[in-house]
Coordinates of C-alpha atoms and ligand atoms in Angstrom, one line a residue:
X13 CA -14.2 17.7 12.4
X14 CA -12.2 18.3 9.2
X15 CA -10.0 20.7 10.9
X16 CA -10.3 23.2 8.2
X17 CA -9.8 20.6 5.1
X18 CA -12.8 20.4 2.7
X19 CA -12.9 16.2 3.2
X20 CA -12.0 13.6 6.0
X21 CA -9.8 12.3 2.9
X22 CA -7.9 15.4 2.9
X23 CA -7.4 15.5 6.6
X24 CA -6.4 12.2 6.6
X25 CA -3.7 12.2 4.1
X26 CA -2.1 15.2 5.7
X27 CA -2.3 13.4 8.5
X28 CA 0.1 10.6 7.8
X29 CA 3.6 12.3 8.8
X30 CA 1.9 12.9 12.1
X31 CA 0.3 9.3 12.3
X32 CA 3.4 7.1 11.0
X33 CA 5.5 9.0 13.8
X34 CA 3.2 7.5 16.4
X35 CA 3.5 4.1 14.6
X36 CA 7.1 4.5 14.8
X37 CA 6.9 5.5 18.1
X38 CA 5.0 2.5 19.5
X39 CA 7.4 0.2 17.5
X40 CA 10.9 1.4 17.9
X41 CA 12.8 2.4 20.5
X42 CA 14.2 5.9 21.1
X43 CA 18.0 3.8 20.1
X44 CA 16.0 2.4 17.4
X45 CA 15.6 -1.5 18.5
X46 CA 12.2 -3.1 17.2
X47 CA 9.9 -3.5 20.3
X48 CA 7.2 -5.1 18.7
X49 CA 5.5 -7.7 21.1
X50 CA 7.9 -10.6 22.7
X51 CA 5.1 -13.0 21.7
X52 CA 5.8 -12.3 17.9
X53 CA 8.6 -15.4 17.2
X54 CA 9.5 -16.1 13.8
X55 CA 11.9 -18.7 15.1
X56 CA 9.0 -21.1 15.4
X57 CA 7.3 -20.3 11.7
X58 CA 8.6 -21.6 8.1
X59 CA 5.7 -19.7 6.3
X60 CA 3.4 -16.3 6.8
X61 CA 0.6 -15.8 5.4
X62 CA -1.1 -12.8 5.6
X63 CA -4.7 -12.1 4.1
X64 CA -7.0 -9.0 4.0
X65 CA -8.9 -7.5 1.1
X66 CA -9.1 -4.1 -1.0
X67 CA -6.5 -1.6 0.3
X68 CA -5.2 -3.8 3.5
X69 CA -4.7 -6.4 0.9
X70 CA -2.2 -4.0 -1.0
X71 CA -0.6 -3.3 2.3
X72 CA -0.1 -7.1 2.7
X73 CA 1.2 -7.6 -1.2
X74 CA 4.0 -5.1 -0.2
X75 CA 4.5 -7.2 2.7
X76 CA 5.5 -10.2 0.5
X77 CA 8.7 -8.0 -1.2
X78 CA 9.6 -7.3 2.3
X79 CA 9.2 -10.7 4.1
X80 CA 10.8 -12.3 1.2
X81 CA 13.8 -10.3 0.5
X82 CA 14.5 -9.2 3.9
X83 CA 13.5 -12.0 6.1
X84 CA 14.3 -14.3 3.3
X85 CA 10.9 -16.0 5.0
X86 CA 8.1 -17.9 2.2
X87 CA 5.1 -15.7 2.2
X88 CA 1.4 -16.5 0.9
X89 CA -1.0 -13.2 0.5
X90 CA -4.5 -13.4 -0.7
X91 CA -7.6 -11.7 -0.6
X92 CA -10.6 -13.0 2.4
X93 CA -12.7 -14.1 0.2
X94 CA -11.1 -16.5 -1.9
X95 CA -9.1 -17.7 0.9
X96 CA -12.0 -18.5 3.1
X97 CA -13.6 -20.5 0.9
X98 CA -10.6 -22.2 -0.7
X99 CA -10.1 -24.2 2.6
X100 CA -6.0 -24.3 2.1
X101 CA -4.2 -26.8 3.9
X102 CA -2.5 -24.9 6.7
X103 CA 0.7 -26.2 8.5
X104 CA 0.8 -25.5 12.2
X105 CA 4.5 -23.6 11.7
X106 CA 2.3 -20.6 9.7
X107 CA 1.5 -17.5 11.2
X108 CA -1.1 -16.2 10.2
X109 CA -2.0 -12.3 9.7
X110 CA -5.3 -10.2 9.0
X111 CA -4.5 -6.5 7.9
X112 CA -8.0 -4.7 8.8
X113 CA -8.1 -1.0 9.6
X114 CA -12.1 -1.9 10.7
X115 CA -11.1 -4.8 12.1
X116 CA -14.9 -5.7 11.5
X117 CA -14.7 -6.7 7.8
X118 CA -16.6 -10.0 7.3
X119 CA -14.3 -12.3 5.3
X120 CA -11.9 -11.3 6.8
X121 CA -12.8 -12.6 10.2
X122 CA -14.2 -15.1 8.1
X123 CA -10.4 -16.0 7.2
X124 CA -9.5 -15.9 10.7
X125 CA -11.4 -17.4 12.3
X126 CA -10.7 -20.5 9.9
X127 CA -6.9 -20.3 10.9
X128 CA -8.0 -20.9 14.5
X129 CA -6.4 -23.5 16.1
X130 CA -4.6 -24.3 12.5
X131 CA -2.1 -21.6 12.1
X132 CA 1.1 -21.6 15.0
X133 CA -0.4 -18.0 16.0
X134 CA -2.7 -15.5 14.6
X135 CA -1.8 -11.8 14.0
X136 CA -3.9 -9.0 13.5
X137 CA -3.1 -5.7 12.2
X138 CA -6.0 -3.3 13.0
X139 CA -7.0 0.2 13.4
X140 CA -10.0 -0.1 15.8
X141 CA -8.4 -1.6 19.1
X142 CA -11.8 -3.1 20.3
X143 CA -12.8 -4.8 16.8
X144 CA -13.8 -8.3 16.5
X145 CA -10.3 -8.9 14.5
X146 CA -8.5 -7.6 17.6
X147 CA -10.5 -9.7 20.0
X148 CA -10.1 -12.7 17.9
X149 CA -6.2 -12.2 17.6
X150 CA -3.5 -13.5 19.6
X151 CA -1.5 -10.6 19.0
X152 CA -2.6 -7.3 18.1
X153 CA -0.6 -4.6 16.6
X154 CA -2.8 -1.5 16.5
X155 CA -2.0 0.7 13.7
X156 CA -2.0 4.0 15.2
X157 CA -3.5 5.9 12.6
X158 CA -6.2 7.7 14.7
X159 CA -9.7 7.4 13.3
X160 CA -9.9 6.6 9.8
X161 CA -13.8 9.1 8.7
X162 CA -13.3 8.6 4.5
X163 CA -14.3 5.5 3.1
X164 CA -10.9 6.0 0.9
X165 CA -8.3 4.2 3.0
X166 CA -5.1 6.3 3.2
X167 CA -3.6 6.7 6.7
X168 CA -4.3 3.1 8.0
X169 CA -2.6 2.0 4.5
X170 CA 0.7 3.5 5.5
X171 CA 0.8 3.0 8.9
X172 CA 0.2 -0.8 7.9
X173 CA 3.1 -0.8 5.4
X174 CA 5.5 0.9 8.4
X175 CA 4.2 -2.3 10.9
X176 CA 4.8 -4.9 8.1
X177 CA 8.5 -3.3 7.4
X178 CA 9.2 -3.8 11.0
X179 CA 7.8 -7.1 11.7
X180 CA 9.9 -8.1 8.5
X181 CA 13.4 -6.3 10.2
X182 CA 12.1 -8.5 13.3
X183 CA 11.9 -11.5 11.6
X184 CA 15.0 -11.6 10.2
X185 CA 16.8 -10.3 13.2
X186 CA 15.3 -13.4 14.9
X187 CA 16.6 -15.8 12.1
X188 CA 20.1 -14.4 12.1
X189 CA 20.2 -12.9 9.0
X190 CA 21.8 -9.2 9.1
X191 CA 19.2 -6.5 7.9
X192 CA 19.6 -4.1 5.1
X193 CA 22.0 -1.1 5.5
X194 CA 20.5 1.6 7.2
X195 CA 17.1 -0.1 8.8
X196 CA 15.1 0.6 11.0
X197 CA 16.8 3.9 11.7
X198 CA 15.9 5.0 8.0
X199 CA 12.5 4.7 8.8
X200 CA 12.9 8.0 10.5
X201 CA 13.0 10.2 7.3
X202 CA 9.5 8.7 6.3
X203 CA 7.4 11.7 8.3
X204 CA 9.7 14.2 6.9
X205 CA 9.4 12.7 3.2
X206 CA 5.8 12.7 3.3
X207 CA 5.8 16.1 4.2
X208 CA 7.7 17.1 1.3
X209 CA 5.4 14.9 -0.8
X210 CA 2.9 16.5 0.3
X211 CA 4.1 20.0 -0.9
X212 CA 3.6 18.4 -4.6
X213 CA -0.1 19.0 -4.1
X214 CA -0.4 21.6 -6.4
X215 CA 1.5 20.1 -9.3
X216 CA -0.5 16.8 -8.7
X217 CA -3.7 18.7 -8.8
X218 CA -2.7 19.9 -12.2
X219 CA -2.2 16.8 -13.5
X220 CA -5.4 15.4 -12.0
X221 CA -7.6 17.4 -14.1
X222 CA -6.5 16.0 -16.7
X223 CA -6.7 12.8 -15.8
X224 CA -10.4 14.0 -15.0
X225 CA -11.8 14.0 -18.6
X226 CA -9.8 10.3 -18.9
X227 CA -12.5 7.3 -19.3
X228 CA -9.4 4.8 -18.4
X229 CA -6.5 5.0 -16.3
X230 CA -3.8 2.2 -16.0
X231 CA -1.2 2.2 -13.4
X232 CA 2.3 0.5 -14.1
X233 CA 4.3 -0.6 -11.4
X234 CA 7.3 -3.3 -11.0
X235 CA 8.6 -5.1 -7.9
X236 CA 7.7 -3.5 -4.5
X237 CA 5.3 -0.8 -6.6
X238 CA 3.2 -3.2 -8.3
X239 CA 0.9 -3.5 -5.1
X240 CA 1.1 0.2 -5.1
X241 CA 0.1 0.6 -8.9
X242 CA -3.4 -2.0 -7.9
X243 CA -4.1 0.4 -4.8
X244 CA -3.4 3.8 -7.4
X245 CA -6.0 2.2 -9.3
X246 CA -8.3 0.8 -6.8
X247 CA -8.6 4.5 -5.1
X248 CA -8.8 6.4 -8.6
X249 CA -12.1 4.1 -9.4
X250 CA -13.5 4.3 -6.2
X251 CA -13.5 8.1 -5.6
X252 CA -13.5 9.4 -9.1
X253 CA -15.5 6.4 -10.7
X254 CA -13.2 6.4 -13.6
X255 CA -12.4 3.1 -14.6
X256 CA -8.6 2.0 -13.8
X257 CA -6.9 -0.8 -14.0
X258 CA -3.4 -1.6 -12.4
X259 CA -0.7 -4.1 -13.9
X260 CA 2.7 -5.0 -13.2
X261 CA 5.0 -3.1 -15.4
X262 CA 6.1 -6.5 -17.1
X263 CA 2.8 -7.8 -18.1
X264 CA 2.3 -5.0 -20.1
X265 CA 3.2 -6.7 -23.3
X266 CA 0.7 -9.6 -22.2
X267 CA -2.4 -8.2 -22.7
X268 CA -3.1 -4.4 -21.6
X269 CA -0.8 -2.8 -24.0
X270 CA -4.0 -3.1 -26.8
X271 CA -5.8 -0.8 -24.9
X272 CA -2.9 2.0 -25.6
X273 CA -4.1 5.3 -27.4
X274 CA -4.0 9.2 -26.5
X275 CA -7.1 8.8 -24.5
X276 CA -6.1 6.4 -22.2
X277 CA -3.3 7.9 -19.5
X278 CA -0.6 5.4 -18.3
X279 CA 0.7 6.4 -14.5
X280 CA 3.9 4.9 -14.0
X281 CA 5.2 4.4 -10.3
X282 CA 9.2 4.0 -10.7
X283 CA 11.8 5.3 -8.6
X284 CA 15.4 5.1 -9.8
X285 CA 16.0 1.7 -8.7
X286 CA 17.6 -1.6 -10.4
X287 CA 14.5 -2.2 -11.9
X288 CA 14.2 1.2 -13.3
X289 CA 15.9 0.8 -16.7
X290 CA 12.7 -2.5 -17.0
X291 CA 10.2 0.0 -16.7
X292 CA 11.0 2.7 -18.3
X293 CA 11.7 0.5 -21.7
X294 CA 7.5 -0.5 -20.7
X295 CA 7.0 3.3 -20.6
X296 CA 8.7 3.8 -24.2
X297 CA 6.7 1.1 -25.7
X298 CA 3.3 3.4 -24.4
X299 CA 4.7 6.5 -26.0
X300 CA 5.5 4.7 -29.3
X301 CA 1.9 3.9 -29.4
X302 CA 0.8 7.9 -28.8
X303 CA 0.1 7.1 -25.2
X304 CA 0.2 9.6 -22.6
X305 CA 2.6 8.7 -19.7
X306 CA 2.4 10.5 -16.6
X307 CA 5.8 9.2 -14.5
X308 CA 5.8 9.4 -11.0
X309 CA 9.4 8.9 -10.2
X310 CA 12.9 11.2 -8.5
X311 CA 15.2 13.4 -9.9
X312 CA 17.5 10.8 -10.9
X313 CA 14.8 9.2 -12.6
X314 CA 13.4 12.1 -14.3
X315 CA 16.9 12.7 -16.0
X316 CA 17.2 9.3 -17.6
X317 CA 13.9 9.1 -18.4
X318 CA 14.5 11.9 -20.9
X319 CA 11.9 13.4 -23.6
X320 CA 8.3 12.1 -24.3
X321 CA 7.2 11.8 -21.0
X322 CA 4.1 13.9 -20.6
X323 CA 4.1 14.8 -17.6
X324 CA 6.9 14.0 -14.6
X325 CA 6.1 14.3 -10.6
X326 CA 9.4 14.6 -9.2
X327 CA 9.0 12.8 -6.0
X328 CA 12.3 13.0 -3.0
X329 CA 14.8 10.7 -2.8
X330 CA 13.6 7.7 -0.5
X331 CA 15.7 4.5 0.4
X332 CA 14.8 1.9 -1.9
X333 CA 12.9 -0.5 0.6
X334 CA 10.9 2.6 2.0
X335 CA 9.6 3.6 -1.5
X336 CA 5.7 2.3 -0.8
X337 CA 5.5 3.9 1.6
X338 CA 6.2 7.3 0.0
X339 CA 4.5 6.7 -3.5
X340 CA 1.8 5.7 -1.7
X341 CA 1.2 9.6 -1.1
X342 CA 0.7 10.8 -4.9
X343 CA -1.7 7.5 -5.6
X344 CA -4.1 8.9 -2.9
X345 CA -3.2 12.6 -3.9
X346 CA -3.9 11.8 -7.4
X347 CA -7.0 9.6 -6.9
X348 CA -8.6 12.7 -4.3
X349 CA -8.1 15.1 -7.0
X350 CA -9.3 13.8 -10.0
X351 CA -12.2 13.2 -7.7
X352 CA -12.9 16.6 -6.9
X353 CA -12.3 17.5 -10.4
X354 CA -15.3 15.2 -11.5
X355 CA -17.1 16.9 -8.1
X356 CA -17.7 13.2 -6.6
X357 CA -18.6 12.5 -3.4
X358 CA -15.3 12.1 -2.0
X359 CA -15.6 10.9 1.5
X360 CA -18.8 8.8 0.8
X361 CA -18.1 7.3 -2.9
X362 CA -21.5 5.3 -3.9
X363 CA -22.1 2.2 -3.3
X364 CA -19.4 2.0 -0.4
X365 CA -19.4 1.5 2.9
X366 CA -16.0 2.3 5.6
X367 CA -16.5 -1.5 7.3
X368 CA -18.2 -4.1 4.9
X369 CA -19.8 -6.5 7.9
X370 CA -21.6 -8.7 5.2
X371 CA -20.0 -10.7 2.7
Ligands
M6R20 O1 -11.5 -2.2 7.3 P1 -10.7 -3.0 6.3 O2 -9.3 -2.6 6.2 O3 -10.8 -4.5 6.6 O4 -11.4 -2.8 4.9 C1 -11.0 -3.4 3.8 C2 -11.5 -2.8 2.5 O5 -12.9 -2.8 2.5 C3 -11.0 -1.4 2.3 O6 -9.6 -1.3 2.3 C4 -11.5 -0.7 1.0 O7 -10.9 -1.4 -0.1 C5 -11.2 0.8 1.0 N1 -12.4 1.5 0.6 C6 -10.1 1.2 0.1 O8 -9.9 2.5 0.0

């Protein structure tokens, strides 16, 4: 039931303040101490290595910034299906991890089941409690989301980028080194912040039908918002079935930059952060080619940014480390919009399926 929203999408992405609450809930302690599974030793590990594909895959990117700058830990990520086949040499101090909100997808318990008996321990990060992945796991860290209807993957995405922050905070605790000022207990704005996100709706909409009439879309992200500018684009294709295309802000210059004319919308993902000045320099060199530069960024942000800027979503003030999880709400806001602006099928996009059980 779509309790009164038009689409399971809809539902869904309200949803989150309620659903990362429970994630919280299952993994930190009323006093805020992590109380993720005992089993879960990163004393024992030199290396993760984490591998899903589409969305869960993005989760997992993110998961890299965190593992590497919080828990100072190496950190491979790929994508099921190049992994399984690549046979990698696997050391028996990796730990392994499968981010599947399914748990059913086929290369992905493709991938696991090749760390079997290789990896120190294998991980899995799943929605559905009774899927393959979670049999299959050694430890399973359900997700908490609550059934996931639209093929669009929204709710299980941030409730997997809340586990991955925590199991980073855990792994450095476990190493000795001192976590970053204010988590975990910071991760107790996140509900609230998505709620005030969420009140955006109407400007995003706005913006959305213009992106509508768009025939490409690129997404512009640096640092811990690159993954997020690959899933922006990943859900704007799939639901509106407008082609986009999602690059770190810094390759820019490399390649994608020739595509650059009034026709083609840049979304830039960049709160006020040290790498702000970076990206917003890539964002100037768009508009002195007459592209059109939607920013998604905060008040701080939209001040230095100053004129030219066609459009500016003026998201809250988040803690730096907790900013994928928040701009992960106008990507899928953005993406469902421009969707129903086109009158797509939103919760059933063609050619997709929710679980993809065959390679
Ligand atoms: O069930 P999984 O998380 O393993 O599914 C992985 C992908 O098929 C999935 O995330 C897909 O990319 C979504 N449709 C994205 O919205």
């Amino acid at each position: 039931d779509k309790d009164g929203h038009k689409h399971f999408m809809a539902k869904e992405i309200a949803e989150q303040p309620m659903a990362i609450d429970r994630t919280l809930h299952a993994y930190l302690s009323e006093t805020d101490d992590i109380t993720l599974p005992d089993e879960l030793d990163f004393t024992k590990i030199d290396r993760l290595t984490m591998v899903a594909c589409g969305t869960g895959y993005y989760a997992c990117m993110v998961g890299k910034y965190w593992f590497e700058q919080i828990a100072k830990m190496p950190v491979e990520v790929d994508v099921a299906s190049e992994f399984r086949y690549r046979e990698p040499p696997v050391s028996d101090r990796t730990l392994a991890l499968f981010a599947s909100q399914s748990g059913e997808t086929a290369d992905t318990l493709a991938a696991l089941r090749y760390m079997t008996g290789k990896a120190d321990q294998i991980v899995g990060l799943v929605n559905v409690s009774e899927s393959s992945i979670a049999r299959e796991s050694d430890v399973v860290l359900p997700l908490y989301a609550g059934p996931e209807i639209s093929v669009a993957s929204t709710k299980a995405f941030t409730c997997q980028l809340t586990i991955l922050l925590i199991m980073a905070l855990q792994a450095a605790q476990q190493r000795g080194i001192a976590l970053p000022e204010g988590l975990p207990s910071d991760l107790r704005a996140i509900p609230g912040l998505i709620h005030q996100t969420l009140m955006l709706e109407d400007e995003i909409t706005a913006t959305s039908r213009e992106l509508a009439t768009a025939r490409d879309i690129i997404f512009l992200g640096r640092g811990h918002l690159y993954p997020l500018a690959l899933e922006g684009a990943l859900k704007l294709k799939e639901l509106s079935y407008i082609h986009a295309e999602g690059y770190a802000s810094g390759e820019l210059k490399h390649g994608p930059i020739a595509l650059i004319e009034d026709t083609v919308p840049v979304v830039v993902l960049a709160p006020r952060d040290v790498l702000f000045e970076k990206t917003i320099s890539n964002m100037q060199e768009v508009m002195a080619r007459g592209g059109r530069v939607v920013l998604i960024t905060d008040a701080e942000g939209a001040r230095i940014s100053g004129e030219g800027t066609s459009e500016v979503i003026t998201m809250p003030q988040v803690p730096n480390a907790l900013a994928p999880i928040l701009y992960a709400i106008p990507a899928q806001l953005l993406a469902y919009h421009t969707a129903v602006a086109k009158g797509t099928d939103v919760d059933q996009p063609r050619n997709l399926a929710k679980s993809v059980t065959v390679e």
